[in-house]
Amino acid sequence: FDYHLLDCDAGLVQTDALTVDLPATLQLLASFFPFKTSLIQQLVTQLIDWDCCAVIADIAPLGIKAARAAGLPSVLIENFTWDWIYKSYVRYYPEITEHADYLASIFCTPDLHLQCQPVCRPTSSAVPTAPVSRRYSETSETIRDQLRLQSGRKLVLISMGGTPHELPCLEELGRCWGDIDFL
């Protein structure tokens, strides 16, 4: 496999892990969608030059669009899609509807659609799959030792997907649920 860096997904503009800047998101979406024909053609040329046989897209619509233009099969892997996310903001920012509709028109076109559980919006045309994960490399005992946690205590991992964010509630959780460690 080769990796090539390319902004292929707009997503949401966030000021931190929990705060979305919708006006900035709308500006980004307006500059991103619809995809420029020249960008799609550049990707088609690259896919052909690299002798690709398929395109796999993890919720990034650009790959699906480029695959279709190149005459290649595409695979969409997701447990949510951006149109679904954007639809939740329609009542506050109705102009996001056009972007959600544009993406929905792309997300319904892959040759194979895999939905990893848990799924936000199950689709009858998709193939449900177990969560995508990798095997752990350390035992739970080793990890507890590294984190200086007592063996046998319940542990709750609170993750913001790798995005830095302060969680002032951790101390409160520890006081309320003294028999559980929160990380």
mmCIF file of C-alpha atoms in Angstrom:
data_model
loop_
_atom_site.group_PDB
_atom_site.id
_atom_site.type_symbol
_atom_site.label_atom_id
_atom_site.label_comp_id
_atom_site.label_asym_id
_atom_site.label_seq_id
_atom_site.Cartn_x
_atom_site.Cartn_y
_atom_site.Cartn_z
ATOM 1 C CA PHE A 1 0.000 0.000 0.000
ATOM 2 C CA ASP A 2 1.070 3.552 -0.669
ATOM 3 C CA TYR A 3 -0.297 6.594 1.104
ATOM 4 C CA HIS A 4 -0.718 9.957 -0.572
ATOM 5 C CA LEU A 5 -1.719 13.000 1.455
ATOM 6 C CA LEU A 6 -4.795 14.802 0.163
ATOM 7 C CA ASP A 7 -7.554 16.804 1.795
ATOM 8 C CA CYS A 8 -10.421 14.540 0.783
ATOM 9 C CA ASP A 9 -12.998 15.337 3.437
ATOM 10 C CA ALA A 10 -14.246 18.608 4.941
ATOM 11 C CA GLY A 11 -15.839 17.275 8.134
ATOM 12 C CA LEU A 12 -16.520 19.904 10.776
ATOM 13 C CA VAL A 13 -14.467 22.896 11.890
ATOM 14 C CA GLN A 14 -14.012 22.535 15.632
ATOM 15 C CA THR A 15 -12.474 24.878 18.179
ATOM 16 C CA ASP A 16 -11.996 21.922 20.524
ATOM 17 C CA ALA A 17 -13.158 18.321 20.777
ATOM 18 C CA LEU A 18 -16.730 19.281 21.723
ATOM 19 C CA THR A 19 -17.299 22.668 20.072
ATOM 20 C CA VAL A 20 -18.272 23.001 16.412
ATOM 21 C CA ASP A 21 -17.841 26.328 14.619
ATOM 22 C CA LEU A 22 -20.777 26.098 12.195
ATOM 23 C CA PRO A 23 -20.199 29.399 10.348
ATOM 24 C CA ALA A 24 -16.588 28.347 9.675
ATOM 25 C CA THR A 25 -17.793 24.858 8.709
ATOM 26 C CA LEU A 26 -20.213 26.361 6.186
ATOM 27 C CA GLN A 27 -17.393 28.441 4.681
ATOM 28 C CA LEU A 28 -15.222 25.339 4.381
ATOM 29 C CA LEU A 29 -18.045 23.308 2.842
ATOM 30 C CA ALA A 30 -18.744 26.054 0.292
ATOM 31 C CA SER A 31 -15.093 25.959 -0.794
ATOM 32 C CA PHE A 32 -15.004 22.147 -0.847
ATOM 33 C CA PHE A 33 -18.303 21.167 -2.525
ATOM 34 C CA PRO A 34 -19.215 20.410 -5.173
ATOM 35 C CA PHE A 35 -15.881 18.816 -6.016
ATOM 36 C CA LYS A 36 -14.057 20.623 -8.778
ATOM 37 C CA THR A 37 -14.002 18.751 -12.081
ATOM 38 C CA SER A 38 -10.258 19.415 -12.368
ATOM 39 C CA LEU A 39 -9.637 17.722 -9.004
ATOM 40 C CA ILE A 40 -11.686 14.671 -9.981
ATOM 41 C CA GLN A 41 -9.843 14.449 -13.318
ATOM 42 C CA GLN A 42 -6.458 14.730 -11.575
ATOM 43 C CA LEU A 43 -7.439 11.859 -9.269
ATOM 44 C CA VAL A 44 -8.731 9.774 -12.190
ATOM 45 C CA THR A 45 -5.360 10.223 -13.916
ATOM 46 C CA GLN A 46 -3.519 9.201 -10.756
ATOM 47 C CA LEU A 47 -5.720 6.164 -10.154
ATOM 48 C CA ILE A 48 -5.105 4.989 -13.719
ATOM 49 C CA ASP A 49 -1.354 5.772 -13.613
ATOM 50 C CA TRP A 50 -1.026 3.843 -10.346
ATOM 51 C CA ASP A 51 -2.931 0.908 -11.853
ATOM 52 C CA CYS A 52 -5.468 0.929 -9.020
ATOM 53 C CA CYS A 53 -8.149 -1.725 -9.092
ATOM 54 C CA ALA A 54 -10.534 -0.178 -6.528
ATOM 55 C CA VAL A 55 -10.930 2.729 -4.121
ATOM 56 C CA ILE A 56 -11.742 2.249 -0.428
ATOM 57 C CA ALA A 57 -13.241 5.288 1.298
ATOM 58 C CA ASP A 58 -13.624 5.628 5.059
ATOM 59 C CA ILE A 59 -16.507 8.157 4.927
ATOM 60 C CA ALA A 60 -14.509 10.383 2.532
ATOM 61 C CA PRO A 61 -16.792 11.108 -0.435
ATOM 62 C CA LEU A 62 -13.993 12.227 -2.763
ATOM 63 C CA GLY A 63 -12.716 8.672 -3.174
ATOM 64 C CA ILE A 64 -16.139 7.404 -4.179
ATOM 65 C CA LYS A 65 -16.585 10.223 -6.699
ATOM 66 C CA ALA A 66 -13.104 9.699 -8.200
ATOM 67 C CA ALA A 67 -13.576 5.926 -8.412
ATOM 68 C CA ARG A 68 -16.862 6.360 -10.280
ATOM 69 C CA ALA A 69 -15.238 8.798 -12.728
ATOM 70 C CA ALA A 70 -12.324 6.392 -13.265
ATOM 71 C CA GLY A 71 -14.638 3.444 -13.848
ATOM 72 C CA LEU A 72 -13.293 1.661 -10.771
ATOM 73 C CA PRO A 73 -15.262 -0.093 -8.043
ATOM 74 C CA SER A 74 -15.566 1.789 -4.775
ATOM 75 C CA VAL A 75 -16.051 0.619 -1.204
ATOM 76 C CA LEU A 76 -17.570 2.849 1.463
ATOM 77 C CA ILE A 77 -16.719 1.925 5.051
ATOM 78 C CA GLU A 78 -18.579 3.854 7.744
ATOM 79 C CA ASN A 79 -20.608 3.882 10.888
ATOM 80 C CA PHE A 80 -21.797 7.403 10.064
ATOM 81 C CA THR A 81 -21.710 9.644 7.015
ATOM 82 C CA TRP A 82 -21.281 13.396 6.843
ATOM 83 C CA ASP A 83 -24.720 13.999 5.353
ATOM 84 C CA TRP A 84 -26.186 12.380 8.480
ATOM 85 C CA ILE A 85 -24.076 14.645 10.722
ATOM 86 C CA TYR A 86 -24.936 17.788 8.747
ATOM 87 C CA LYS A 87 -28.677 17.059 8.806
ATOM 88 C CA SER A 88 -28.617 17.499 12.606
ATOM 89 C CA TYR A 89 -27.647 21.169 12.087
ATOM 90 C CA VAL A 90 -30.329 22.024 9.491
ATOM 91 C CA ARG A 91 -32.710 23.715 11.944
ATOM 92 C CA TYR A 92 -29.939 26.114 13.038
ATOM 93 C CA TYR A 93 -28.271 26.547 9.637
ATOM 94 C CA PRO A 94 -30.684 25.593 6.821
ATOM 95 C CA GLU A 95 -28.000 26.339 4.213
ATOM 96 C CA ILE A 96 -26.141 23.196 5.279
ATOM 97 C CA THR A 97 -28.921 21.184 3.602
ATOM 98 C CA GLU A 98 -27.415 21.607 0.135
ATOM 99 C CA HIS A 99 -24.123 20.109 1.328
ATOM 100 C CA ALA A 100 -25.869 17.232 3.091
ATOM 101 C CA ASP A 101 -27.904 16.484 -0.038
ATOM 102 C CA TYR A 102 -24.808 16.628 -2.256
ATOM 103 C CA LEU A 103 -22.989 14.152 -0.014
ATOM 104 C CA ALA A 104 -26.021 11.866 0.247
ATOM 105 C CA SER A 105 -26.019 11.643 -3.542
ATOM 106 C CA ILE A 106 -22.418 10.382 -3.410
ATOM 107 C CA PHE A 107 -22.750 8.078 -0.396
ATOM 108 C CA CYS A 108 -25.482 6.077 -2.136
ATOM 109 C CA THR A 109 -23.238 5.184 -5.111
ATOM 110 C CA PRO A 110 -20.434 2.867 -3.906
ATOM 111 C CA ASP A 111 -20.257 -0.642 -5.307
ATOM 112 C CA LEU A 112 -19.882 -2.071 -1.805
ATOM 113 C CA HIS A 113 -21.136 -0.342 1.343
ATOM 114 C CA LEU A 114 -19.890 -1.674 4.692
ATOM 115 C CA GLN A 115 -21.395 -0.369 7.911
ATOM 116 C CA CYS A 116 -19.308 -0.977 11.006
ATOM 117 C CA GLN A 117 -21.276 -1.493 14.198
ATOM 118 C CA PRO A 118 -22.407 0.500 16.066
ATOM 119 C CA VAL A 119 -24.119 2.207 13.121
ATOM 120 C CA CYS A 120 -25.683 5.660 13.374
ATOM 121 C CA ARG A 121 -28.095 5.220 10.466
ATOM 122 C CA PRO A 122 -28.499 1.605 9.295
ATOM 123 C CA THR A 123 -29.056 1.225 5.555
ATOM 124 C CA SER A 124 -30.663 -1.877 4.075
ATOM 125 C CA SER A 125 -28.295 -1.818 1.077
ATOM 126 C CA ALA A 126 -25.205 -1.903 3.316
ATOM 127 C CA VAL A 127 -23.416 -4.945 4.664
ATOM 128 C CA PRO A 128 -23.206 -4.782 8.482
ATOM 129 C CA THR A 129 -19.803 -5.667 9.926
ATOM 130 C CA ALA A 130 -18.280 -5.952 13.358
ATOM 131 C CA PRO A 131 -16.277 -2.961 14.591
ATOM 132 C CA VAL A 132 -12.968 -2.511 12.818
ATOM 133 C CA SER A 133 -10.167 -2.843 15.332
ATOM 134 C CA ARG A 134 -6.737 -4.258 15.869
ATOM 135 C CA ARG A 135 -5.545 -6.793 18.373
ATOM 136 C CA TYR A 136 -4.136 -5.390 21.546
ATOM 137 C CA SER A 137 -0.385 -5.695 21.943
ATOM 138 C CA GLU A 138 -0.195 -5.671 25.747
ATOM 139 C CA THR A 139 -2.071 -7.601 28.395
ATOM 140 C CA SER A 140 -4.569 -5.738 30.539
ATOM 141 C CA GLU A 141 -2.337 -6.386 33.559
ATOM 142 C CA THR A 142 0.649 -4.740 31.840
ATOM 143 C CA ILE A 143 -1.439 -1.721 30.872
ATOM 144 C CA ARG A 144 -2.838 -1.405 34.420
ATOM 145 C CA ASP A 145 0.735 -1.580 35.799
ATOM 146 C CA GLN A 146 1.881 1.119 33.355
ATOM 147 C CA LEU A 147 -1.033 3.350 34.388
ATOM 148 C CA ARG A 148 -0.520 2.511 38.086
ATOM 149 C CA LEU A 149 -4.078 1.186 38.396
ATOM 150 C CA GLN A 150 -5.155 -1.485 40.835
ATOM 151 C CA SER A 151 -5.846 -4.905 39.388
ATOM 152 C CA GLY A 152 -9.495 -5.932 39.324
ATOM 153 C CA ARG A 153 -11.024 -2.429 39.516
ATOM 154 C CA LYS A 154 -13.426 -1.348 36.809
ATOM 155 C CA LEU A 155 -11.953 1.128 34.335
ATOM 156 C CA VAL A 156 -13.765 3.577 32.053
ATOM 157 C CA LEU A 157 -11.769 5.148 29.227
ATOM 158 C CA ILE A 158 -13.117 8.515 28.120
ATOM 159 C CA SER A 159 -11.682 9.407 24.733
ATOM 160 C CA MET A 160 -12.124 12.457 22.565
ATOM 161 C CA GLY A 161 -10.788 10.636 19.516
ATOM 162 C CA GLY A 162 -7.259 11.910 20.022
ATOM 163 C CA THR A 163 -8.340 15.565 20.154
ATOM 164 C CA PRO A 164 -6.984 17.368 23.222
ATOM 165 C CA HIS A 165 -9.717 18.439 25.601
ATOM 166 C CA GLU A 166 -9.883 19.192 29.298
ATOM 167 C CA LEU A 167 -12.406 17.082 31.196
ATOM 168 C CA PRO A 168 -12.995 18.784 34.552
ATOM 169 C CA CYS A 169 -15.695 16.237 35.369
ATOM 170 C CA LEU A 170 -13.160 13.426 35.943
ATOM 171 C CA GLU A 171 -12.623 14.355 39.596
ATOM 172 C CA GLU A 172 -16.392 14.544 40.143
ATOM 173 C CA LEU A 173 -16.856 11.147 38.501
ATOM 174 C CA GLY A 174 -14.188 9.729 40.804
ATOM 175 C CA ARG A 175 -16.003 11.094 43.862
ATOM 176 C CA CYS A 176 -19.405 9.770 42.739
ATOM 177 C CA TRP A 177 -18.150 6.385 41.530
ATOM 178 C CA GLY A 178 -15.297 5.645 43.906
ATOM 179 C CA ASP A 179 -15.093 1.983 42.899
ATOM 180 C CA ILE A 180 -14.359 2.855 39.240
ATOM 181 C CA ASP A 181 -11.216 4.379 37.730
ATOM 182 C CA PHE A 182 -11.767 6.970 34.977
ATOM 183 C CA LEU A 183 -9.073 7.558 32.418
#
